[in-house]
Coordinates of C-alpha atoms in Angstrom, one line a residue:
X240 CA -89.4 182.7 137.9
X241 CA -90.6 181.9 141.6
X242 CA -93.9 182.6 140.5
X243 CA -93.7 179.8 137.6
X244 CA -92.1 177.6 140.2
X245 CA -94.7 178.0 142.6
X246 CA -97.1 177.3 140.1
X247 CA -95.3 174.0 138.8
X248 CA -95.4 173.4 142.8
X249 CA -98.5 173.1 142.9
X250 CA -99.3 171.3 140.1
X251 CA -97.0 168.8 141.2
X252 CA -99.2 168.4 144.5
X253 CA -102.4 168.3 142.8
X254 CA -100.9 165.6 140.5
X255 CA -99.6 163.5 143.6
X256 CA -103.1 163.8 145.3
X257 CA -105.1 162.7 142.2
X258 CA -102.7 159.8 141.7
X259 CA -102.8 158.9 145.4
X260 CA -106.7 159.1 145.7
X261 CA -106.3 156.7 142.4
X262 CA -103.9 154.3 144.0
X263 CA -105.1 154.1 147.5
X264 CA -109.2 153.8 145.9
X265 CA -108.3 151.0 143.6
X266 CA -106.1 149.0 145.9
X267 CA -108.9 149.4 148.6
X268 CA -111.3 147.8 146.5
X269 CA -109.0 144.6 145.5
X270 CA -108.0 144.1 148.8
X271 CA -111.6 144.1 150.6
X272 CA -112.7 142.0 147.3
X273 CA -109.5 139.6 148.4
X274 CA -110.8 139.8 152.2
X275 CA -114.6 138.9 151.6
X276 CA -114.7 136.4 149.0
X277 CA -111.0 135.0 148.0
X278 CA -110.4 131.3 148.6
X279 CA -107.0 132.3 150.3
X280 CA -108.8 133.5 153.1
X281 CA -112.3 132.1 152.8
X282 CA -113.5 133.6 155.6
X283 CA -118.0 133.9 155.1
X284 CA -118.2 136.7 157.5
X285 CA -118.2 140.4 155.8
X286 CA -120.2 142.0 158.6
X287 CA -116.5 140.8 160.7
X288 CA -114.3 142.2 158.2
X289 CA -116.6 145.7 158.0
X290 CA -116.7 145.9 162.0
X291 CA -113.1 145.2 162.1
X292 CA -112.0 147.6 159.7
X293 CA -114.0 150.6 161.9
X294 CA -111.9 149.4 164.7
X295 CA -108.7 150.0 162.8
X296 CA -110.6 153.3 161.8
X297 CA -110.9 154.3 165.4
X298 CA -107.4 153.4 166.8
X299 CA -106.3 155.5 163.4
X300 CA -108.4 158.6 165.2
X301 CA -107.0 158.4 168.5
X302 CA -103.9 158.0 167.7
X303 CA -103.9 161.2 165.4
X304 CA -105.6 162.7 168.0
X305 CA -103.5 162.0 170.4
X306 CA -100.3 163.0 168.2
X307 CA -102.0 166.8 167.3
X308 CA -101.7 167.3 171.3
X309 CA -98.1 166.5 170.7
X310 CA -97.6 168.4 167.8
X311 CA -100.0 171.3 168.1
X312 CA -99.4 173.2 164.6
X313 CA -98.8 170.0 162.0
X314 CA -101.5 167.9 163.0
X315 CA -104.9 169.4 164.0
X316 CA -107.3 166.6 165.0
X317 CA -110.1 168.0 167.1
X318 CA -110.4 166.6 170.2
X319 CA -114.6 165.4 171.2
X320 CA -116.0 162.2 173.1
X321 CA -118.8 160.3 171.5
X322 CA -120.3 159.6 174.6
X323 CA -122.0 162.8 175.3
X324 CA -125.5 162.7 175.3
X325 CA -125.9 165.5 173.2
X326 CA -123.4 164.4 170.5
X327 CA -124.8 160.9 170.5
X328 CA -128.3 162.6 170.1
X329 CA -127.4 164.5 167.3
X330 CA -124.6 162.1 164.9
X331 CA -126.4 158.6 165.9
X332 CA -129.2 159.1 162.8
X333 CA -126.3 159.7 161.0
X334 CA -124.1 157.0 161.8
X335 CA -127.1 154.7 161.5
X336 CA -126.2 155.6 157.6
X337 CA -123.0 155.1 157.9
X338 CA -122.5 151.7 159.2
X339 CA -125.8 150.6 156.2
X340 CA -123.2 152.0 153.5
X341 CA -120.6 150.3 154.5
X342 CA -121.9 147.1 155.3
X343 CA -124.1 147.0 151.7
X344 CA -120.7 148.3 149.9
X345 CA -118.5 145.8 151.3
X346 CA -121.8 143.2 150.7
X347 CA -122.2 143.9 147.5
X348 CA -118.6 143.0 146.5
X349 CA -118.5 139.7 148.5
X350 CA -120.9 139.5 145.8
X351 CA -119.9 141.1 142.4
X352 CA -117.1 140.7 140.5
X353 CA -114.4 144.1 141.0
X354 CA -115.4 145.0 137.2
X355 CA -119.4 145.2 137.8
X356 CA -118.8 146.5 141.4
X357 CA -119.4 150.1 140.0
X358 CA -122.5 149.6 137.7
X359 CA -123.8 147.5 140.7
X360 CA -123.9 150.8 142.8
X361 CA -124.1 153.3 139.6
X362 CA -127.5 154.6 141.0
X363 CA -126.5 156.9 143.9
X364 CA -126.8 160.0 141.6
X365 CA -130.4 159.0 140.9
X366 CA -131.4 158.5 144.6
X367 CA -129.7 161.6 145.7
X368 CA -131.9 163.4 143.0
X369 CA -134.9 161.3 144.6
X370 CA -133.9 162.3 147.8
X371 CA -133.7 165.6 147.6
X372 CA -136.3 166.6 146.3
X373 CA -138.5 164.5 149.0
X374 CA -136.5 165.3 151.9
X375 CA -135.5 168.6 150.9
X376 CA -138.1 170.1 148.8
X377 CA -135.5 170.9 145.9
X378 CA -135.4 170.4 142.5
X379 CA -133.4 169.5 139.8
X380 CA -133.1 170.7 136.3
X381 CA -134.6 168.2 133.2
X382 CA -131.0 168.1 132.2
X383 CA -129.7 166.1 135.2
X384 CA -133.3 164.3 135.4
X385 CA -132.6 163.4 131.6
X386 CA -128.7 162.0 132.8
X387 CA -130.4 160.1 135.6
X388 CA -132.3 158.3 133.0
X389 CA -129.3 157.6 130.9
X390 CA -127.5 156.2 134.1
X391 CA -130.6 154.1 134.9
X392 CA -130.7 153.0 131.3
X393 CA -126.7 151.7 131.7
X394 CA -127.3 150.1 134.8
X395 CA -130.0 147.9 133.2
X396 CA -128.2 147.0 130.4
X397 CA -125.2 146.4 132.5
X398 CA -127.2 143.9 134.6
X399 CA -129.0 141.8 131.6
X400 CA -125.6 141.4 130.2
X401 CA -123.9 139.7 133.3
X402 CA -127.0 137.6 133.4
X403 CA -126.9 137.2 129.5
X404 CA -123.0 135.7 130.8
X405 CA -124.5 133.8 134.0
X406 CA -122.3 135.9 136.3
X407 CA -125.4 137.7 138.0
X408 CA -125.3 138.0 141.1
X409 CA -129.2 139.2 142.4
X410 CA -127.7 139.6 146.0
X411 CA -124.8 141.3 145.4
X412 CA -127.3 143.5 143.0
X413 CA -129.3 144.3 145.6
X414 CA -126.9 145.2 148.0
X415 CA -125.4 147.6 145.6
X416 CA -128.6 149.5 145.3
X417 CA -129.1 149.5 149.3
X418 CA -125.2 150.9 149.0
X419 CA -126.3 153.7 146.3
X420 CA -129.7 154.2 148.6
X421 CA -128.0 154.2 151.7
X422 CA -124.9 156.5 149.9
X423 CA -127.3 159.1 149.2
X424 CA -129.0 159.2 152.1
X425 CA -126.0 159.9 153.8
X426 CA -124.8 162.8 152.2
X427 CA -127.6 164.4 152.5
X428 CA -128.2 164.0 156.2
X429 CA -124.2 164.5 156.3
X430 CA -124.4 168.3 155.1
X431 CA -127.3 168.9 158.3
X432 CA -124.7 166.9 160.9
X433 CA -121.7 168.7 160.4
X434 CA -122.4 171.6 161.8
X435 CA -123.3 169.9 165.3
X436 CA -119.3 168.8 164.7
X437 CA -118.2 172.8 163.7
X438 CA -117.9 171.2 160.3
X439 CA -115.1 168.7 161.4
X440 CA -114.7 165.9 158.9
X441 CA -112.4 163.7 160.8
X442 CA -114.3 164.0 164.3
X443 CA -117.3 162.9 162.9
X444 CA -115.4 160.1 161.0
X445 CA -114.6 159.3 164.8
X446 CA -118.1 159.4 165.9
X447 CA -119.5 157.2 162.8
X448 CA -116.3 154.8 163.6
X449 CA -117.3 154.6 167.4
X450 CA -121.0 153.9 167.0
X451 CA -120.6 151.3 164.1
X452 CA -118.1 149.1 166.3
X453 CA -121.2 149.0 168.4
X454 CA -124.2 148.8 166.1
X455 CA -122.2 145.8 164.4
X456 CA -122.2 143.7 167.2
X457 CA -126.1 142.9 166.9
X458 CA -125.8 142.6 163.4
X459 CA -122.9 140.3 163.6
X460 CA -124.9 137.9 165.8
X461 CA -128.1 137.9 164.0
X462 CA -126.1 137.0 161.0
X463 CA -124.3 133.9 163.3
X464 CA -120.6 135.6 162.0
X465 CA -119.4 135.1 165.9
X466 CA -119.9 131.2 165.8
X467 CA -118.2 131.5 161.7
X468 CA -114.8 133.7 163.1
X469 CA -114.4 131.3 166.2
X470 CA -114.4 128.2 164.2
X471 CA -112.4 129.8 161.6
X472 CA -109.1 127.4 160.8
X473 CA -107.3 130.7 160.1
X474 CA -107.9 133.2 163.5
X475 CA -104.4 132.5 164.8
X476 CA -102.7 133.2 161.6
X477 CA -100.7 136.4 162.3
X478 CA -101.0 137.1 158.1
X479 CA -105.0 137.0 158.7
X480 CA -104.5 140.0 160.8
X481 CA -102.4 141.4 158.8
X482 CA -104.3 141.4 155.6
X483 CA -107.4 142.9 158.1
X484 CA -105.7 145.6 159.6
X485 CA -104.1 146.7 156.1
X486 CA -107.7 146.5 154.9
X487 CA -108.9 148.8 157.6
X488 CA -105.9 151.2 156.9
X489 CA -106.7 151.8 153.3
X490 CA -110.5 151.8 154.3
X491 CA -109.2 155.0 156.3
X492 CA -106.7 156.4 153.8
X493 CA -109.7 156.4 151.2
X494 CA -111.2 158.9 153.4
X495 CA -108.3 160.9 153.5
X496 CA -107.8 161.3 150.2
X497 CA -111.1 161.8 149.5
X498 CA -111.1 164.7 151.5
X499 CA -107.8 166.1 150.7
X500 CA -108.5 165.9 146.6
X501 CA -111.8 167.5 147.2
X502 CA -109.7 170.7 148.6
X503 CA -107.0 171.0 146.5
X504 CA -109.0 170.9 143.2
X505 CA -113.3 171.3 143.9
X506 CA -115.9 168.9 144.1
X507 CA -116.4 168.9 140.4
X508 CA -113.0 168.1 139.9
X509 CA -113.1 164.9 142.2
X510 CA -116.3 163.1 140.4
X511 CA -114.6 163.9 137.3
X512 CA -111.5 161.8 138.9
X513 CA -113.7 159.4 140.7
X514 CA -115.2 158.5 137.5
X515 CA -112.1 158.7 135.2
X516 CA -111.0 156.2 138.4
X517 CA -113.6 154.3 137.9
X518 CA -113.3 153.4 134.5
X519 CA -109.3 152.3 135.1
X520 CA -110.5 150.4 137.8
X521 CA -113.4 148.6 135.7
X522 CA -110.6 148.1 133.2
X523 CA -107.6 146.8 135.2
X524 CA -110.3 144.7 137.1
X525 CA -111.2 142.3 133.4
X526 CA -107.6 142.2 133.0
X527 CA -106.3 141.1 137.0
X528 CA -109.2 137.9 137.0
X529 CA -108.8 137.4 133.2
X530 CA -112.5 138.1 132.6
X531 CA -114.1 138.6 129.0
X532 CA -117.1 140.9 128.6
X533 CA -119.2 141.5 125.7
X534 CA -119.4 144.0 123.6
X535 CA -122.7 145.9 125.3
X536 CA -121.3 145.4 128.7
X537 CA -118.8 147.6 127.7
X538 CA -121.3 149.9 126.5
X539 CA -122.9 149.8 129.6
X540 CA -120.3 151.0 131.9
X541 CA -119.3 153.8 129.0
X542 CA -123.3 155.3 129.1
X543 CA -123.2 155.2 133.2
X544 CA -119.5 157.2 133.3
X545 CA -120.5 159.5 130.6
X546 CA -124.0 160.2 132.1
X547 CA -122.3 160.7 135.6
X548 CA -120.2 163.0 134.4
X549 CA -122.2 165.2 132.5
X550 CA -124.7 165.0 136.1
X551 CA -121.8 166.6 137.6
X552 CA -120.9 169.1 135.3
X553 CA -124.7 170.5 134.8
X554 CA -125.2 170.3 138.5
X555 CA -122.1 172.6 138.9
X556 CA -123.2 174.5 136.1
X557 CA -126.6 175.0 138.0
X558 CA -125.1 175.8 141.2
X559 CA -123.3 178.4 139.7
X560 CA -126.1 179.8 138.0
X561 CA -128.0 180.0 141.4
X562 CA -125.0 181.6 143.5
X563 CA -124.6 184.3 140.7
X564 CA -128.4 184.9 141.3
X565 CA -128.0 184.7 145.0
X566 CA -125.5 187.2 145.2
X567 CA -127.4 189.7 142.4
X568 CA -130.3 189.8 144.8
X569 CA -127.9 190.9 147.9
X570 CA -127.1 193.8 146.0
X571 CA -130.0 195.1 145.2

């Protein structure tokens, strides 16, 4: 019996992470699309809202920081400054990355409608398989290569039917393929930073944090956003905050459960979620704003979730194949 309830136990947790990554990803999305293009704040500065969120990001850090000093044993935040010349040397490239993804992401839904948002960056599995095999030297099996075509094929058609409905939006387009571009490109120098971090997700998540409040601020003033946010009629409304720092909270908590799903169930497990997420999220987006798609949109976003999902199930498939192999060889 305390087997079967340890078992049920841990369902249960799995359950609640799944459903919490679900909740927390969704209502992230709706309320940055509210933030960066609703008319109740109407506020024309998305490079602001990104660099503010980081802020909230940071504080979030410290303070955990600060409280696993306190409570040694039920928080465990390692403790790092990002002004070191060696750690600034070694995370910078990376964080370079970082603050292009999120500024694109958050770009290319000023831009987008919530329901295109994910065909609009549907192409980071084809630019990791791109990148890899440049940067890296590896290679992929034709079976992936052949679901990066499907994908590639969905995006397309998703595209020439929201222009086929007159709600293209080439900018917000574009951006989403700098977000997949930029997306891939940070994982992949993600998995050669970490271990200048010992392999410390959330001190990194610091360091990127840190070093985009900073690499904003140029941005922000070559866009003219300072001169927009000082002559905004809304800066003194305590509800503006508000909305802002809840923004940058759930911009954190995404990150968190990210994390947290990816070790109680695998990897595999959390693109099969992401994408499942992803299609309740495409849904429950047509519904919210009342859209009406046609027919072969609809197709579209059904090819790009069933190609991404097969991707990640051959790629596991592969990996296993080659870690099987791996460890055949040690013993002889």
């Amino acid at each position: 019996m305390s087997l079967e309830k340890g078992l049920a136990s841990k369902y249960i947790y799995i359950t609640f992470v799944i459903a919490a990554y679900w909740i927390i990803s969704i209502l992230t999305v709706f309320v940055n699309k509210a933030l960066l293009s609703s008319k109740a704040v109407n506020l024309d500065a998305p490079l602001f809202v990104t660099w503010f969120q980081c802020i909230v990001s940071t504080v979030i850090c410290i303070i955990l920081r600060k409280l696993s000093q306190w409570f040694p044993g039920y928080i465990e935040i390692a403790d790092g400054s990002p002004f070191k010349k060696d750690v600034l040397k070694k995370v910078l490239p990376l964080s370079l990355l970082f603050t292009g993804m999120i500024a694109t992401n958050n770009l290319c839904l000023k831009y987008v409608g919530v329901a295109f948002y994910y065909i609009g960056r549907s192409l980071t599995t084809v630019f990791n398989v791109v990148f890899t095999y440049i940067l890296l030297g590896q290679k992929t099996s034709f079976k992936c290569i052949m679901c990066c075509a499907v994908i590639v094929s969905g995006f397309w058609l998703g595209v020439d039917q929201e222009h086929v409905a007159g709600s293209l939006s080439i900018l917000g387009t574009f951006f989403g393929v700098l977000g997949s571009l930029s997306l891939s490109l940070y994982s992949i120098r993600l998995k050669q930073t970490l271990p200048a971090v010992n392999n410390d997700i959330w001190l990194l998540s610091y360091y990127n944090n840190v070093y985009s409040i900073i690499i904003f601020i140029p941005l922000m003033i070559i866009s003219g956003e300072p001169t927009i946010v000082y002559n905004y009629e809304k800066l003194g409304y305590p509800l503006f905050w508000g909305a802002m720092t809840i923004g940058g909270v759930f911009g954190f908590a995404i990150g968190y459960f990210t994390a947290l799903q990816i070790k109680v169930t695998s990897p595999l497990t959390h693109n099969v979620s992401g994408t499942a997420k992803a299609c309740a999220q495409t849904v429950l987006a047509t519904y919210w704003f009342n859209e009406e798609k046609s027919f072969l949109w609809w197709i579209s976003n059904i090819i790009v979730l069933t190609a991404s999902a097969f991707y990640a199930r051959i790629r596991q498939l592969d990996l296993s194949k080659e870690y099987k192999m791996e460890r055949q060889q040690l013993k002889v």
